[in-house]
Coordinates of C-alpha atoms and ligand atoms in Angstrom, one line a residue:
M19 CA 38.2 13.1 -9.5
S20 CA 36.1 12.2 -6.5
L21 CA 37.6 11.0 -3.3
W22 CA 36.0 7.6 -3.8
L23 CA 37.5 7.2 -7.2
A24 CA 40.9 8.4 -6.1
V25 CA 40.9 5.9 -3.1
A26 CA 39.5 3.1 -5.2
A27 CA 42.1 3.5 -7.9
T28 CA 44.8 3.1 -5.3
G29 CA 43.4 -0.1 -4.1
C30 CA 43.1 1.0 -0.4
A31 CA 40.3 -0.1 1.9
V32 CA 37.5 2.4 1.5
E33 CA 34.4 3.5 3.1
P34 CA 31.4 2.6 0.8
P35 CA 30.0 5.6 -1.0
S36 CA 27.2 7.2 0.7
Q37 CA 24.1 9.2 -0.2
P38 CA 24.5 12.9 0.2
D39 CA 24.1 14.4 3.8
G40 CA 20.5 14.8 4.7
W41 CA 19.4 13.0 1.5
D42 CA 16.2 11.7 3.1
S43 CA 15.3 14.5 5.5
A44 CA 12.5 15.9 3.2
V45 CA 10.6 12.6 3.5
A46 CA 11.7 11.5 6.9
L47 CA 8.9 9.6 8.7
Q48 CA 8.3 9.7 12.3
S49 CA 9.0 6.3 13.9
A50 CA 6.7 4.7 16.6
R51 CA 8.6 4.5 19.8
D52 CA 9.0 0.9 21.0
L53 CA 7.9 0.8 24.6
D54 CA 9.0 -2.7 25.3
A55 CA 12.8 -3.3 25.8
R56 CA 12.3 -7.1 25.2
P57 CA 13.7 -8.4 21.9
G58 CA 11.0 -10.0 19.7
V59 CA 8.4 -7.6 21.1
V60 CA 7.4 -4.2 19.5
E61 CA 4.9 -2.3 21.6
V62 CA 3.5 1.1 20.6
D63 CA 1.0 3.6 21.3
L64 CA -1.3 4.8 18.4
T65 CA -3.9 7.5 18.9
A66 CA -6.3 8.6 16.2
R67 CA -6.9 12.4 16.6
V68 CA -7.3 15.5 14.7
G69 CA -4.2 17.5 14.5
D70 CA -2.9 20.6 12.7
V71 CA -0.6 19.6 9.8
E72 CA 1.2 21.9 7.5
I73 CA 0.7 20.4 4.0
V74 CA 0.6 23.7 2.1
P75 CA 3.3 26.0 3.4
G76 CA 2.0 28.6 5.7
K77 CA -1.4 26.9 6.1
K78 CA -2.6 24.8 9.0
T79 CA -4.8 21.8 8.0
P80 CA -6.7 20.1 10.8
T81 CA -6.0 16.6 9.5
W82 CA -7.2 13.2 10.9
T83 CA -3.9 11.7 12.1
Y84 CA -2.3 8.8 14.0
N85 CA -0.2 10.3 16.7
G86 CA -0.4 13.8 15.2
G87 CA 1.5 13.0 12.1
L88 CA 0.7 12.7 8.4
P89 CA 1.2 9.8 7.5
G90 CA 1.0 7.9 10.8
P91 CA 4.3 6.7 12.4
L92 CA 6.3 4.1 10.8
I93 CA 6.1 0.8 12.9
R94 CA 9.2 -1.3 12.4
A95 CA 9.4 -4.9 13.3
S96 CA 11.3 -8.0 12.4
V97 CA 9.8 -11.3 10.9
G98 CA 8.3 -13.3 13.8
D99 CA 8.1 -10.4 16.1
R100 CA 5.1 -9.8 18.4
V101 CA 3.5 -6.5 17.7
I102 CA 1.3 -4.9 20.4
V103 CA -0.5 -1.6 19.6
H104 CA -2.3 0.3 22.3
F105 CA -4.9 2.1 20.2
R106 CA -7.0 5.0 21.5
N107 CA -9.7 6.7 19.5
E108 CA -9.9 10.5 20.1
L109 CA -11.9 11.2 16.9
S110 CA -15.6 12.3 17.1
E111 CA -16.8 9.1 15.3
P112 CA -16.2 5.2 15.7
T113 CA -13.1 3.6 14.0
T114 CA -10.9 0.6 13.8
V115 CA -7.4 -0.2 12.6
H116 CA -7.0 -2.6 9.7
W117 CA -3.5 -4.2 9.2
H118 CA -3.5 -4.4 5.4
G119 CA -1.8 -7.6 4.2
V120 CA -0.7 -8.9 7.6
R121 CA -1.6 -12.7 8.1
L122 CA -2.9 -12.2 11.6
P123 CA -5.7 -13.8 13.5
A124 CA -9.3 -12.6 12.4
E125 CA -9.9 -11.0 15.9
M126 CA -7.0 -8.6 15.1
D127 CA -8.0 -7.6 11.6
G128 CA -10.0 -4.5 12.5
A129 CA -13.0 -5.4 10.5
P130 CA -15.9 -3.9 12.3
G131 CA -18.8 -6.0 13.3
H132 CA -17.1 -9.2 12.1
S133 CA -13.6 -9.4 13.8
Q134 CA -14.1 -6.7 16.5
P135 CA -16.7 -4.1 17.5
E136 CA -16.1 -0.5 16.3
T137 CA -14.0 1.5 18.8
P138 CA -16.1 4.3 19.8
P139 CA -15.0 7.9 20.5
G140 CA -13.0 8.0 23.7
G141 CA -12.5 4.1 23.5
G142 CA -9.5 1.9 22.9
F143 CA -8.5 -1.5 21.7
T144 CA -5.3 -3.5 22.0
Y145 CA -4.0 -5.1 18.7
D146 CA -1.8 -8.0 19.5
F147 CA -0.4 -10.2 16.7
V148 CA 2.7 -11.8 15.3
V149 CA 4.0 -10.6 11.9
P150 CA 5.0 -13.8 10.1
D151 CA 6.2 -12.4 6.7
A152 CA 8.7 -9.8 5.6
G153 CA 7.4 -6.9 3.6
L154 CA 5.8 -3.5 3.7
Y155 CA 2.4 -3.4 5.2
W156 CA 0.2 -0.5 6.2
Y157 CA -2.6 0.4 8.5
H158 CA -5.8 2.3 8.1
P159 CA -9.4 2.6 9.4
H160 CA -12.1 0.2 8.3
V161 CA -15.0 2.3 9.4
N162 CA -16.3 5.1 7.0
S163 CA -13.0 4.4 5.3
A164 CA -13.3 6.7 2.3
V165 CA -13.6 9.6 4.7
Q166 CA -11.3 8.6 7.4
E167 CA -8.5 7.4 5.2
G168 CA -9.0 10.3 2.9
N169 CA -8.7 12.7 5.6
G170 CA -5.3 11.4 6.6
L171 CA -5.5 8.2 8.6
Y172 CA -2.9 5.7 7.2
G173 CA 0.6 4.7 8.1
P174 CA 3.3 2.1 7.2
L175 CA 4.3 -1.1 9.0
L176 CA 7.6 -2.5 7.8
V177 CA 8.5 -6.0 8.7
E178 CA 12.2 -6.7 8.0
D179 CA 14.0 -9.9 7.4
P180 CA 17.5 -9.8 9.1
D181 CA 18.5 -12.6 6.7
E182 CA 17.9 -10.6 3.5
P183 CA 20.9 -9.6 1.4
A184 CA 22.7 -6.6 2.6
E185 CA 23.5 -3.7 0.3
L186 CA 20.3 -3.7 -1.8
G187 CA 20.5 0.0 -1.7
D188 CA 19.9 2.9 0.8
E189 CA 16.3 2.5 1.8
L190 CA 13.4 4.8 1.8
V191 CA 9.9 4.0 2.9
L192 CA 7.5 6.0 0.7
V193 CA 3.8 6.4 1.6
L194 CA 2.1 7.8 -1.5
S195 CA -1.3 9.4 -1.2
D196 CA -3.2 12.5 -2.1
I197 CA -5.6 15.0 -0.5
S198 CA -7.8 17.9 -1.5
L199 CA -7.8 21.2 0.5
R200 CA -9.9 24.3 0.4
D201 CA -8.3 27.6 -0.1
D202 CA -8.2 28.2 3.7
G203 CA -6.3 25.0 4.0
S204 CA -9.3 22.9 5.6
L205 CA -10.1 19.5 4.3
E206 CA -12.4 19.3 1.2
D207 CA -15.9 18.1 1.8
P208 CA -15.8 14.2 1.7
D209 CA -19.0 14.2 -0.6
A210 CA -17.5 16.6 -3.1
G211 CA -18.6 15.8 -6.6
G212 CA -21.8 13.9 -5.4
N213 CA -22.7 10.7 -7.2
L214 CA -20.1 11.3 -9.9
G215 CA -17.4 11.5 -7.3
T216 CA -18.5 8.2 -5.7
L217 CA -18.7 6.5 -9.2
F218 CA -15.3 7.7 -10.3
G219 CA -13.7 7.4 -6.8
R220 CA -12.6 10.7 -5.3
E221 CA -9.0 11.7 -5.9
G222 CA -7.2 14.5 -3.9
D223 CA -5.7 17.3 -5.9
L224 CA -2.5 17.3 -4.1
L225 CA -0.1 14.4 -4.4
L226 CA 1.6 13.5 -1.1
V227 CA 4.8 11.7 -0.5
N228 CA 5.1 10.9 3.2
G229 CA 2.7 13.8 3.7
R230 CA 4.8 16.3 1.8
V231 CA 4.0 18.0 -1.5
N232 CA 6.8 17.5 -4.2
P233 CA 9.7 16.8 -1.7
V234 CA 13.3 16.7 -3.0
I235 CA 15.3 13.6 -2.1
G236 CA 19.1 13.7 -2.2
A237 CA 20.8 11.2 -4.5
R238 CA 24.2 10.5 -6.0
A239 CA 24.5 9.6 -9.6
G240 CA 25.4 5.8 -9.9
L241 CA 24.5 5.0 -6.3
R242 CA 21.6 2.6 -5.8
Q243 CA 18.4 3.4 -3.8
R244 CA 15.7 1.1 -2.6
W245 CA 12.2 2.4 -2.3
R246 CA 9.7 0.6 -0.3
I247 CA 6.5 2.1 -1.6
V248 CA 2.8 1.8 -0.5
N249 CA -0.1 3.5 -2.4
A250 CA -2.3 4.8 0.5
A251 CA -4.6 7.0 -1.6
K252 CA -8.3 6.1 -1.4
S253 CA -8.7 6.2 -5.2
R254 CA -5.8 7.4 -7.2
Y255 CA -3.7 4.8 -9.0
Y256 CA 0.1 5.7 -8.9
Q257 CA 2.0 5.3 -12.1
L258 CA 5.6 6.7 -11.6
L259 CA 8.4 7.1 -14.1
I260 CA 11.7 8.8 -14.5
T261 CA 12.7 9.8 -18.0
D262 CA 15.5 7.4 -19.2
H263 CA 15.5 5.4 -16.1
R264 CA 14.4 1.7 -15.4
F265 CA 13.4 0.3 -12.1
T266 CA 14.2 -3.1 -10.8
R267 CA 11.1 -4.4 -9.0
I268 CA 12.4 -6.9 -6.3
G269 CA 9.1 -7.2 -4.2
G270 CA 5.6 -6.6 -4.0
D271 CA 2.7 -6.9 -1.5
G272 CA 4.1 -9.9 0.5
G273 CA 7.9 -9.6 0.3
F274 CA 10.4 -10.6 -2.5
L275 CA 9.2 -11.8 -5.9
E276 CA 10.4 -15.1 -7.3
H277 CA 13.0 -13.1 -9.2
P278 CA 13.3 -9.3 -10.0
V279 CA 11.8 -7.7 -13.0
E280 CA 12.9 -4.7 -15.0
E281 CA 10.1 -2.1 -15.5
D282 CA 10.2 1.4 -17.0
R283 CA 7.4 2.5 -14.7
I284 CA 5.9 1.5 -11.4
L285 CA 2.2 1.0 -11.2
L286 CA 0.5 0.8 -7.8
T287 CA -3.3 0.6 -7.4
P288 CA -4.7 1.8 -4.0
G289 CA -3.5 -0.7 -1.4
E290 CA -0.6 -2.2 -3.4
R291 CA 3.1 -2.2 -2.4
A292 CA 6.3 -2.3 -4.4
D293 CA 9.9 -2.9 -3.4
V294 CA 12.0 -1.3 -6.2
V295 CA 15.6 -0.5 -6.7
V296 CA 16.7 2.4 -8.8
T297 CA 20.0 3.9 -9.8
P298 CA 19.7 7.6 -10.6
R299 CA 21.9 8.8 -13.4
G300 CA 22.6 12.3 -14.8
A301 CA 24.8 15.3 -14.6
P302 CA 26.2 16.1 -11.2
G303 CA 24.1 18.9 -9.6
S304 CA 21.1 18.3 -11.8
T305 CA 17.5 17.2 -10.9
L306 CA 15.5 14.2 -12.0
S307 CA 11.8 14.4 -11.9
V308 CA 9.8 11.4 -10.7
R309 CA 6.4 11.9 -12.4
W310 CA 3.0 10.7 -11.8
V311 CA 1.5 9.9 -15.2
P312 CA -2.1 9.0 -15.8
Y313 CA -3.2 5.4 -16.0
D314 CA -6.4 4.6 -17.7
R315 CA -8.7 3.2 -15.0
G316 CA -11.8 4.0 -16.7
Y317 CA -13.7 6.7 -18.4
G318 CA -12.1 10.1 -18.0
A319 CA -9.1 8.9 -16.0
T320 CA -6.6 10.0 -18.6
F321 CA -7.8 13.5 -19.3
A322 CA -9.1 14.4 -15.8
R323 CA -5.7 14.3 -14.5
P324 CA -2.6 15.7 -16.2
E325 CA 0.8 14.4 -15.6
V326 CA 2.4 15.9 -12.5
E327 CA 5.7 15.8 -10.7
A328 CA 5.5 13.6 -7.5
F329 CA 8.9 14.2 -6.1
R330 CA 12.4 15.0 -7.3
L331 CA 15.8 13.7 -6.9
R332 CA 18.7 16.1 -6.7
L333 CA 22.0 14.7 -7.7
A334 CA 25.0 15.6 -5.6
D335 CA 28.0 17.2 -7.3
E336 CA 30.1 14.2 -6.6
P337 CA 28.9 11.1 -8.6
V338 CA 29.7 7.6 -8.0
V339 CA 31.1 6.0 -11.1
H340 CA 31.6 2.5 -9.6
D341 CA 28.4 0.6 -10.0
E342 CA 28.1 -2.2 -7.5
P343 CA 26.1 -5.2 -8.8
L344 CA 22.6 -5.9 -7.3
P345 CA 23.0 -8.8 -4.8
E346 CA 20.9 -11.8 -5.7
V347 CA 17.3 -11.6 -4.3
A348 CA 15.8 -14.8 -5.7
R349 CA 13.2 -16.5 -3.6
T350 CA 11.6 -19.9 -3.8
I351 CA 7.9 -19.7 -4.1
E352 CA 5.9 -22.8 -4.6
A353 CA 3.0 -22.4 -7.0
L354 CA -0.3 -23.4 -5.3
D355 CA -1.7 -26.7 -6.3
T356 CA -5.2 -25.9 -7.7
T357 CA -6.1 -29.3 -9.1
A358 CA -8.7 -29.8 -6.5
A359 CA -9.5 -26.2 -5.8
R360 CA -12.9 -24.8 -5.0
H361 CA -14.0 -22.3 -7.6
V362 CA -15.3 -18.9 -6.5
D363 CA -16.9 -16.7 -9.2
L364 CA -17.5 -13.1 -8.3
Q365 CA -18.9 -10.1 -10.5
L366 CA -18.3 -6.6 -9.5
T367 CA -21.5 -4.9 -10.2
R368 CA -23.4 -1.6 -10.2
E369 CA -26.8 -1.8 -8.7
E370 CA -30.0 -0.1 -9.8
D371 CA -30.8 2.8 -7.5
S372 CA -32.5 6.1 -8.5
D373 CA -30.9 8.2 -5.8
D374 CA -27.4 7.0 -4.9
V375 CA -24.5 5.2 -6.6
V376 CA -24.8 1.7 -5.2
M377 CA -22.2 -1.0 -6.1
G378 CA -22.1 -4.6 -5.2
I379 CA -20.6 -8.1 -5.7
N380 CA -22.8 -10.6 -7.6
G381 CA -25.6 -8.1 -7.6
V382 CA -25.7 -7.4 -3.9
P383 CA -24.4 -4.5 -1.9
S384 CA -22.4 -5.3 1.2
W385 CA -25.1 -4.5 3.6
K386 CA -27.3 -7.3 2.1
A387 CA -24.5 -9.8 1.3
E388 CA -24.4 -13.3 2.8
P389 CA -20.8 -14.5 3.6
L390 CA -19.0 -16.9 1.3
M391 CA -18.3 -20.1 3.1
A392 CA -14.8 -21.7 3.1
A393 CA -12.8 -24.3 5.1
V394 CA -9.4 -24.1 6.8
G395 CA -6.8 -25.8 4.7
E396 CA -8.8 -25.6 1.5
T397 CA -7.4 -24.0 -1.7
A398 CA -9.7 -22.0 -3.9
V399 CA -9.4 -20.2 -7.3
W400 CA -11.3 -16.9 -7.3
T401 CA -12.4 -15.4 -10.6
V402 CA -13.4 -11.8 -10.2
E403 CA -15.2 -10.3 -13.2
N404 CA -15.6 -6.5 -13.8
T405 CA -19.0 -5.4 -15.2
M406 CA -18.3 -1.7 -14.8
A407 CA -16.6 0.8 -16.9
F408 CA -14.0 1.5 -14.2
D409 CA -11.2 -0.6 -12.9
H410 CA -11.4 -2.0 -9.4
P411 CA -8.5 -3.0 -7.2
F412 CA -9.6 -6.0 -5.4
H413 CA -8.3 -6.7 -1.9
L414 CA -8.7 -9.9 0.2
H415 CA -8.0 -9.5 3.9
G416 CA -5.9 -12.0 5.8
F417 CA -4.5 -14.2 3.1
F418 CA -2.0 -13.8 0.3
F419 CA -2.8 -15.2 -3.1
Q420 CA -1.1 -16.0 -6.3
V421 CA -2.5 -14.2 -9.5
L422 CA -3.2 -16.6 -12.3
G423 CA -3.3 -15.9 -16.0
A424 CA -6.2 -16.7 -18.5
D425 CA -4.7 -20.1 -18.9
G426 CA -5.1 -20.9 -15.2
Q427 CA -1.3 -21.0 -14.7
P428 CA 0.3 -18.6 -12.1
V429 CA 1.8 -15.4 -13.5
R430 CA 5.6 -15.3 -13.3
P431 CA 7.6 -14.2 -11.5
L432 CA 5.6 -15.8 -8.7
A433 CA 4.5 -13.4 -6.0
W434 CA 2.4 -13.2 -2.9
K435 CA -0.2 -10.6 -3.3
D436 CA -3.3 -9.4 -1.3
T437 CA -4.5 -6.7 -3.8
V438 CA -5.0 -7.1 -7.6
N439 CA -6.4 -4.9 -10.4
V440 CA -9.5 -6.0 -12.1
P441 CA -9.5 -4.0 -15.4
V442 CA -12.5 -2.5 -17.3
D443 CA -14.4 -5.3 -19.1
G444 CA -11.8 -7.8 -17.9
S445 CA -11.3 -10.2 -15.0
A446 CA -8.6 -11.2 -12.4
R447 CA -8.1 -14.7 -11.3
F448 CA -6.0 -15.9 -8.2
A449 CA -5.4 -18.9 -6.2
V450 CA -5.5 -18.7 -2.4
R451 CA -5.0 -21.3 0.4
Y452 CA -6.8 -20.5 3.6
D453 CA -4.2 -21.4 6.3
N454 CA -5.3 -22.1 9.9
R455 CA -6.8 -18.8 10.7
P456 CA -10.7 -19.3 10.9
G457 CA -13.0 -16.3 11.2
M458 CA -14.7 -13.7 9.1
W459 CA -12.6 -12.0 6.5
M460 CA -13.5 -9.1 4.3
F461 CA -12.9 -8.6 0.6
H462 CA -13.6 -5.4 -1.3
C463 CA -12.6 -2.9 -3.9
H464 CA -9.8 -0.6 -2.6
I465 CA -11.2 2.4 -4.2
L466 CA -12.8 3.3 -0.8
D467 CA -15.7 5.3 -2.3
H468 CA -16.6 2.0 -4.1
A469 CA -16.2 -0.1 -1.0
E470 CA -18.5 2.3 0.9
A471 CA -20.9 2.2 -1.9
G472 CA -21.3 -1.5 -1.3
M473 CA -18.5 -3.3 -3.2
M474 CA -17.5 -5.4 -0.3
G475 CA -18.2 -8.9 1.0
M476 CA -17.2 -11.4 3.6
L477 CA -15.4 -14.8 3.5
H478 CA -16.3 -17.0 6.6
V479 CA -13.5 -19.6 7.0
V480 CA -14.5 -22.3 9.4
R481 CA -12.7 -25.3 10.9
Ligands
LIG134 CU1 -13.9 -0.1 -7.4

């Protein structure tokens, strides 16, 4: 009998059960150091530079990093905090930092040529914004993004709400990605696979969880864990499952859902986030495999990549047989009123070009596109139609939206999202309200090879 059971049986006051010692050390993230002692202000240094990272044991990979790590440091803030990031570019090419999902002013969005100039090699930029919404966000470059992000430039930004229920589960931030290396450990050529690579979207051969290949996380049978997950891969869809287990999804891109949903697998397109609770079960001392399983995102997707283990849970010898119920995490989300909404109709298209793969929106690649116009305070319904034989994860900068079903009604449970999948031969529809943040905002496919091939556009929100 475990100590916990023995004490519980006697009715004495007890320590809550804990995860095994060192349970999360295999996926520990470096944290950004807060340089400002004031409450309500998080001030960090962030430098993009090439650094040697050991991805495959015994091999050094010169990786593109923020602050030398893969992924970049975890930036932690609370709702309403001011976040100041002193960014330095020590790469050999220009870059910017985009804060995916954060409702910040357009000037801080990292969209080159629209909201800020590119930051040249040796240059810097100070990002300074308030984080108004709880949730897991992430940061990555918005210049030459398929290459820069694919080479390792991404990191998590966690905005916590001190008022959320306690004891949802011991928390892990999991940054999922992938990468391809040559035999000597160096990074694969970013143009590998040529036009076919661009058309499909390049996936790395190695799955990474917080920069590690197949790490082992400690767990205790019966003791809940809360996983805050972001898919930071440039093309790969993540579909995760554990045999005989279910996940309770409590949140998505922009914080909690209207109410939790039970799922037998977690699907994340590039850019999406999930907040899930899982209770591992199994024999003490055994191992559970968290598997990546193929998701059909277009021709070849399900046979090009066989199922593979993403990470493992090792169950401690002492289980917890006393299940604590999940605290209530319901959230009131008002459905947007779309009765007078402006309608925006987009088609994701492939363009005729004899030499290169060129993609576009409404038949125009990004470099020829005129911005869509919108007004502050306006509500719009976007319908994004897919004319290609590949899924596209569609991301709108700066604003959350509510996904609508074919009947025009919001999908339940209601959720605030910034990235939504547009399936092959299908469409996605969402409602968005442009709150008072005028400026130029980008939207694009988050398969970054597609975005760089032209599947990107701009939304100009004016007062
Ligand atoms: Cu795409």
